[in-house]
CSV table of C-alpha atoms in Angstrom, one decimal:
chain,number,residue,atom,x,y,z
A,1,UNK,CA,20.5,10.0,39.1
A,2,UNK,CA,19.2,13.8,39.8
A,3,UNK,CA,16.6,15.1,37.6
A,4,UNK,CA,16.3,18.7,36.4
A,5,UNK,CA,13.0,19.5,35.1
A,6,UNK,CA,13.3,22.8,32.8
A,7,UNK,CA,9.9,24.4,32.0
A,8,UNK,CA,10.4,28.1,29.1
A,9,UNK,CA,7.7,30.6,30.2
A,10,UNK,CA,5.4,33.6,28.7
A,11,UNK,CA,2.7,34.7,30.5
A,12,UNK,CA,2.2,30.9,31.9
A,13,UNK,CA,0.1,31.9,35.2
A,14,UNK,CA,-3.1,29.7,34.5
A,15,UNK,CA,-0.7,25.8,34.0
A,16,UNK,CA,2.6,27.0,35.7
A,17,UNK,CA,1.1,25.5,38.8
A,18,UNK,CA,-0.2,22.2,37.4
A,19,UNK,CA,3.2,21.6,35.8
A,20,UNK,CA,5.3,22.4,38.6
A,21,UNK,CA,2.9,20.6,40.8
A,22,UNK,CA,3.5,17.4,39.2
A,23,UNK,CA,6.7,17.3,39.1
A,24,UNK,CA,7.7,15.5,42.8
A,25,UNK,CA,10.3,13.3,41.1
A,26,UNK,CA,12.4,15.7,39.6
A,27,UNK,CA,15.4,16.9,42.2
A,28,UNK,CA,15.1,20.8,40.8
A,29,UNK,CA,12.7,22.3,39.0
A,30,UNK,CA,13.8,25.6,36.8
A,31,UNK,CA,12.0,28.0,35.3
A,32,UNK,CA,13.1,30.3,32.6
A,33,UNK,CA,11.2,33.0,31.3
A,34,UNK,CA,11.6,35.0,28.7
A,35,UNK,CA,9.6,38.4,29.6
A,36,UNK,CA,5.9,37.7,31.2
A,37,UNK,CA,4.2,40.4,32.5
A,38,UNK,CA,1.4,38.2,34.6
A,39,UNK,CA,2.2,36.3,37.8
A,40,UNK,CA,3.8,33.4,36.2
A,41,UNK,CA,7.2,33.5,37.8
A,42,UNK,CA,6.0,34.7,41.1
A,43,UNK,CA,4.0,31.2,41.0
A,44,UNK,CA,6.6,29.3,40.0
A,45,UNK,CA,9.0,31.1,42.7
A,46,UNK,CA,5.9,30.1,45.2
A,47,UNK,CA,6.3,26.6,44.8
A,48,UNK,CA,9.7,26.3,44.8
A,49,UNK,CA,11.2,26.7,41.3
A,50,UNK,CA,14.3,28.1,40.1
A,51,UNK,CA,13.4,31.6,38.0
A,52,UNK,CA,15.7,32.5,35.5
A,53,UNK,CA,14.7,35.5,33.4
A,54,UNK,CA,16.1,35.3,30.0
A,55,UNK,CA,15.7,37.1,26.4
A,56,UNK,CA,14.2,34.9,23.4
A,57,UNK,CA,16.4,32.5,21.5
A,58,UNK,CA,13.8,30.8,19.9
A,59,UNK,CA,12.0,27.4,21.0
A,60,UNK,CA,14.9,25.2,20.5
A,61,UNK,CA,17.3,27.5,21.7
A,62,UNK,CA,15.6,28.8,24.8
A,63,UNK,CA,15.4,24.9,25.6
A,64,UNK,CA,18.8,24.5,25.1
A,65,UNK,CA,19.7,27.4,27.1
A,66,UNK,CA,17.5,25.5,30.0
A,67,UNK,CA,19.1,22.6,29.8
A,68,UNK,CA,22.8,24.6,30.6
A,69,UNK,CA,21.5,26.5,33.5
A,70,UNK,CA,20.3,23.5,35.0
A,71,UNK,CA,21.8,21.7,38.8
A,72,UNK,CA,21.8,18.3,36.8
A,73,UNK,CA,22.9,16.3,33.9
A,74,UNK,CA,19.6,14.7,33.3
A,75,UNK,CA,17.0,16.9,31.9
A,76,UNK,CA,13.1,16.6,32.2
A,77,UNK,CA,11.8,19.1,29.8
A,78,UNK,CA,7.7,20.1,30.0
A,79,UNK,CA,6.1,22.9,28.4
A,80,UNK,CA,4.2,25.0,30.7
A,81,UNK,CA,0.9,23.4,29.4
A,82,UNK,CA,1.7,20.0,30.3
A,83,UNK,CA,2.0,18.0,33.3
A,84,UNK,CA,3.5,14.0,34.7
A,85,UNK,CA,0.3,11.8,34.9
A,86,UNK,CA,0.8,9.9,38.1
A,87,UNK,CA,1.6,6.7,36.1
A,88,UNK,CA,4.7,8.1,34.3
A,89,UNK,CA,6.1,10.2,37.3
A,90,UNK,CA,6.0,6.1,39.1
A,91,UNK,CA,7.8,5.3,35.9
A,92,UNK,CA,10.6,7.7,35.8
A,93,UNK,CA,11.1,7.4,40.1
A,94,UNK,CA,11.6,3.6,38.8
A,95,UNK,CA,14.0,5.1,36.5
A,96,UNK,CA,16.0,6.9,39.5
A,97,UNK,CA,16.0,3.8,41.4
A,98,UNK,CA,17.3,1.4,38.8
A,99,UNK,CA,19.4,4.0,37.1
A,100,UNK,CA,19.4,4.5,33.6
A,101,UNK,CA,19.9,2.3,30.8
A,102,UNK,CA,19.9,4.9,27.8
A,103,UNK,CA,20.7,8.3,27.0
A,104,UNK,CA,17.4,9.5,26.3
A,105,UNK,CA,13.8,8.5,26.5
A,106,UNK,CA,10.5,9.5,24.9
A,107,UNK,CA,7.2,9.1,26.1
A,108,UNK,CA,3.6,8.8,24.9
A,109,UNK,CA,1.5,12.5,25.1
A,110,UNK,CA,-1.5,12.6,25.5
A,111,UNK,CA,-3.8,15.7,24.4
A,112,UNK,CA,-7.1,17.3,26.2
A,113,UNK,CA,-8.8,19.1,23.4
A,114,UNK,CA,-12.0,21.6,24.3
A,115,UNK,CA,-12.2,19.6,27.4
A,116,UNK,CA,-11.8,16.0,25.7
A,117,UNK,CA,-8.9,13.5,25.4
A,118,UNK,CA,-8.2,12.7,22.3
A,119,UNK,CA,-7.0,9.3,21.2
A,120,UNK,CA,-6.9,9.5,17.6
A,121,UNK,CA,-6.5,12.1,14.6
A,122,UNK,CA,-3.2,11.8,14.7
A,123,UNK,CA,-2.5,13.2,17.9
A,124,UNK,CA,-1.5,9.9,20.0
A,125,UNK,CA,0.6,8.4,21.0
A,126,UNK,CA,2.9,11.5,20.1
A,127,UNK,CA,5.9,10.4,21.5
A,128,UNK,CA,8.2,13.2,22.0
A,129,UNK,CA,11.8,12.2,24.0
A,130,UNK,CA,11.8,15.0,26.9
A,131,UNK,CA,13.8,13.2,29.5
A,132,UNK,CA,17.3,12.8,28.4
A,133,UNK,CA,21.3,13.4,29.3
A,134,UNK,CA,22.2,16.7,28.2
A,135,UNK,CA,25.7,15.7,27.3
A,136,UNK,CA,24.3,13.1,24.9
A,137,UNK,CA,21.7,15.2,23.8
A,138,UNK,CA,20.2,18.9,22.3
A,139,UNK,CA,17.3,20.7,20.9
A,140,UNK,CA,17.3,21.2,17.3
A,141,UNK,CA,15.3,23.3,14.9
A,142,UNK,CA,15.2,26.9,14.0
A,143,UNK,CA,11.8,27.8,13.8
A,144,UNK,CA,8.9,25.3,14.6
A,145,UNK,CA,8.2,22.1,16.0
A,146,UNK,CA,11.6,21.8,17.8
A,147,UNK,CA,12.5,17.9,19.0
A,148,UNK,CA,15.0,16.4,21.3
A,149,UNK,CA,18.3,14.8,18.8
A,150,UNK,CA,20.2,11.8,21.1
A,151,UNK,CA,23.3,11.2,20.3
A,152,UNK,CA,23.2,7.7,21.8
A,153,UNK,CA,20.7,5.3,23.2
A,154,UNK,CA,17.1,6.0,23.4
A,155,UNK,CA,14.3,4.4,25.3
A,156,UNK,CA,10.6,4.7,25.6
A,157,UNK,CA,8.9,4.8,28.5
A,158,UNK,CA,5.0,3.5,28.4
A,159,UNK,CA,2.7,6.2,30.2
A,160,UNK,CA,1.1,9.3,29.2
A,161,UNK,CA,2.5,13.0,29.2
A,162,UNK,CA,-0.5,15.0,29.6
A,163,UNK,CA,-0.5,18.2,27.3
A,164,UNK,CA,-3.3,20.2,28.1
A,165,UNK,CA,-4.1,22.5,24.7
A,166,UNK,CA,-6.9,24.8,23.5
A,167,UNK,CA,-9.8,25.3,25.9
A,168,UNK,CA,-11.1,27.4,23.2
A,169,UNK,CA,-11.4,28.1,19.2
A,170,UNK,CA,-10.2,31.7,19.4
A,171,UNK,CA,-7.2,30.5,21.4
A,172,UNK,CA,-6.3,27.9,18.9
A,173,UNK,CA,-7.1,30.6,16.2
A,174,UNK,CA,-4.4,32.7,17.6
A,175,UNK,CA,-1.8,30.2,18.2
A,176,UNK,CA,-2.4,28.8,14.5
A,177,UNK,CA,-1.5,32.3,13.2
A,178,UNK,CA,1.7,32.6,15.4
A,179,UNK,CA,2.7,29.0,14.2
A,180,UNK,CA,1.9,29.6,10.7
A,181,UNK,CA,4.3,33.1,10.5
A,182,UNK,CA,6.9,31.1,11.8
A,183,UNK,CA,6.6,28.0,9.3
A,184,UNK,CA,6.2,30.4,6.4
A,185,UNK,CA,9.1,31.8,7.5
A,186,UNK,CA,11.3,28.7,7.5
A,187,UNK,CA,9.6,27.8,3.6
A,188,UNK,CA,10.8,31.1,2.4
A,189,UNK,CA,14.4,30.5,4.3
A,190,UNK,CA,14.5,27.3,2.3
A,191,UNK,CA,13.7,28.9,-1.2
A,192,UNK,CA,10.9,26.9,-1.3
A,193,UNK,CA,8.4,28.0,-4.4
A,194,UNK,CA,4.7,27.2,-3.2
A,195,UNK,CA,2.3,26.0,-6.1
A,196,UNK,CA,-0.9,26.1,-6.5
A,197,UNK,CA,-1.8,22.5,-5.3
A,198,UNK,CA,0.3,23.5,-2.2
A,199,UNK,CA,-2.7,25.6,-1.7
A,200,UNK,CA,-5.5,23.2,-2.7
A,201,UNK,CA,-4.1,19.6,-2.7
A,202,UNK,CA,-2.0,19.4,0.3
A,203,UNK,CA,-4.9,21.0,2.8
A,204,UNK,CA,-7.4,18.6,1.4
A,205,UNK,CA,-5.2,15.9,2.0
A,206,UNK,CA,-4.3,16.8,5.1
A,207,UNK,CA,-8.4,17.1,6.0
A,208,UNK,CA,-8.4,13.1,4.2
A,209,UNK,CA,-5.5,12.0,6.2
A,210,UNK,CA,-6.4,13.2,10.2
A,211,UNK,CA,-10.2,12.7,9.9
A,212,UNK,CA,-9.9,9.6,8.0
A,213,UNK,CA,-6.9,7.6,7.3
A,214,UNK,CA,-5.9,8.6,11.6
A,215,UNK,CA,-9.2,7.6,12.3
A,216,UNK,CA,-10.0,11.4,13.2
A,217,UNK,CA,-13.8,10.6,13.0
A,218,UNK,CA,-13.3,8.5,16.6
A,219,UNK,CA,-12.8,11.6,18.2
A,220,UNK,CA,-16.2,13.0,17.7
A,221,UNK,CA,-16.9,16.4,17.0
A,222,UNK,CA,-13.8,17.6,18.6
A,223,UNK,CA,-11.8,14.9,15.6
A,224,UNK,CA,-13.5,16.8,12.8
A,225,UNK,CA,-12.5,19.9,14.3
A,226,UNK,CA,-9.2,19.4,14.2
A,227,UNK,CA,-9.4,18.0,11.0
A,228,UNK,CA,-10.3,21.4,9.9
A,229,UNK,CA,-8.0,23.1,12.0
A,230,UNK,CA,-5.0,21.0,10.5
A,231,UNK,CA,-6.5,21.7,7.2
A,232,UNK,CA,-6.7,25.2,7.7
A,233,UNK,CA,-3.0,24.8,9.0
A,234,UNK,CA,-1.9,23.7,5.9
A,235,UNK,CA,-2.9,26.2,3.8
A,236,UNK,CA,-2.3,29.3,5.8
A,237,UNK,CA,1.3,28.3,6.0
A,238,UNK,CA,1.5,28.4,2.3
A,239,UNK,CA,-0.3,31.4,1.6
A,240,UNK,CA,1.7,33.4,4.2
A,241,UNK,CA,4.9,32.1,2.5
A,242,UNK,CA,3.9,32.9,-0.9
A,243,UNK,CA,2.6,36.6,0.4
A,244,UNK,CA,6.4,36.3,2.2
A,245,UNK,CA,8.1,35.8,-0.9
């Protein structure tokens, strides 16, 4: 079993290295990147990655278009921002010894927020499945929040993928308004008509839901926060697909 570990890039220079630095299992690691204008790929060509520079196809298609470049069937795919804790890179060279029994498997991420790990709000266990066989498997969606669809077996592996997010507000701030253009987007693509308790209701329930309900409150200061954040979320989605539309 050879692993290819595909990582899509944009101006990536400050976690390239702590991705591709965890990677020791994987038999190739492969960069593509889609236009950065830091030192991102010269890192990654540094410490021994495979650059590819290729134009935007969107999240699930840039992915995809990873995963077809790649030496090997088997695909680990990481976001730039995320990195193998030590116990799940033990886990997956278990894998590679044994062999695998399914066609995909997802694993628990885990989230440092403003410099704390959060367990709650929502936001663990997260699994996502990014190690998988690319002939039994492919990204899908057109827009946001892309997953991984098996067509087979899945397993799930027990230790954390570690997804390291906003160090700041601002840089959430921005994110939330790229994330938000492209989720109105797909609303007004779907003829979706937004009412007013999209715009009141569902970001208060949202608020209820993470802070309370997910047991947001454990999370401290940095739980309420992202209460709000999801909250805010919410409703920006709708108002920019009602100003879309």
């Amino acid at each position: 079993m050879n692993i290819s570990a595909t990582i899509i890039t944009l101006n990536e220079q400050a976690s390239i290295a702590r991705a591709i630095e965890s990677l020791r299992c994987c038999d190739e690691v492969l960069v593509v990147d889609s236009g950065s204008s830091d030192r991102t790929m010269e890192i990654a060509a540094k410490l021994g990655a495979r650059v590819v520079e290729a134009p935007w196809r969107g999240y699930a298609g840039q992915k995809n278009f990873a995963a077809g470049q790649a030496s090997h069937d088997w695909i680990l795919s990481m976001d730039a921002d995320e990195a193998l804790s030590e116990a799940l890179e033990a886990e997956i060279w278990r894998i590679k010894k044994n062999g695998p029994r399914f066609d995909g498997y997802t694993m628990p991420r885990m989230a440092r927020y403003l410099g704390r790990w959060i367990q709650h709000s929502g936001w663990y266990p997260d699994r996502k499945v990014r190690l998988y066989d690319r002939r039994k498997a492919q990204w899908i969606g057109e827009y946001v929040h892309e997953s991984v669809r098996v067509d087979g077996t899945l397993g799930h592996l027990e230790c954390n993928l570690l997804h390291y997010t906003y160090s700041s507000l601002s840089e959430q701030l921005r994110v939330i308004d790229r994330y938000t253009t492209l989720a109105a987007e797909e609303l007004v693509a779907r003829k979706h008509r937004v009412y007013w308790t999209d715009l009141v209701v569902d970001p208060f329930w949202t608020f209820t839901r993470t802070y309370f309900f997910q047991a947001g409150f454990l999370d401290g200061m940095e739980g309420l926060t992202i209460a709000f954040m999801a909250a805010f979320y919410t409703f920006l989605k709708y108002a920019k697909a009602r100003n879309m539309s």
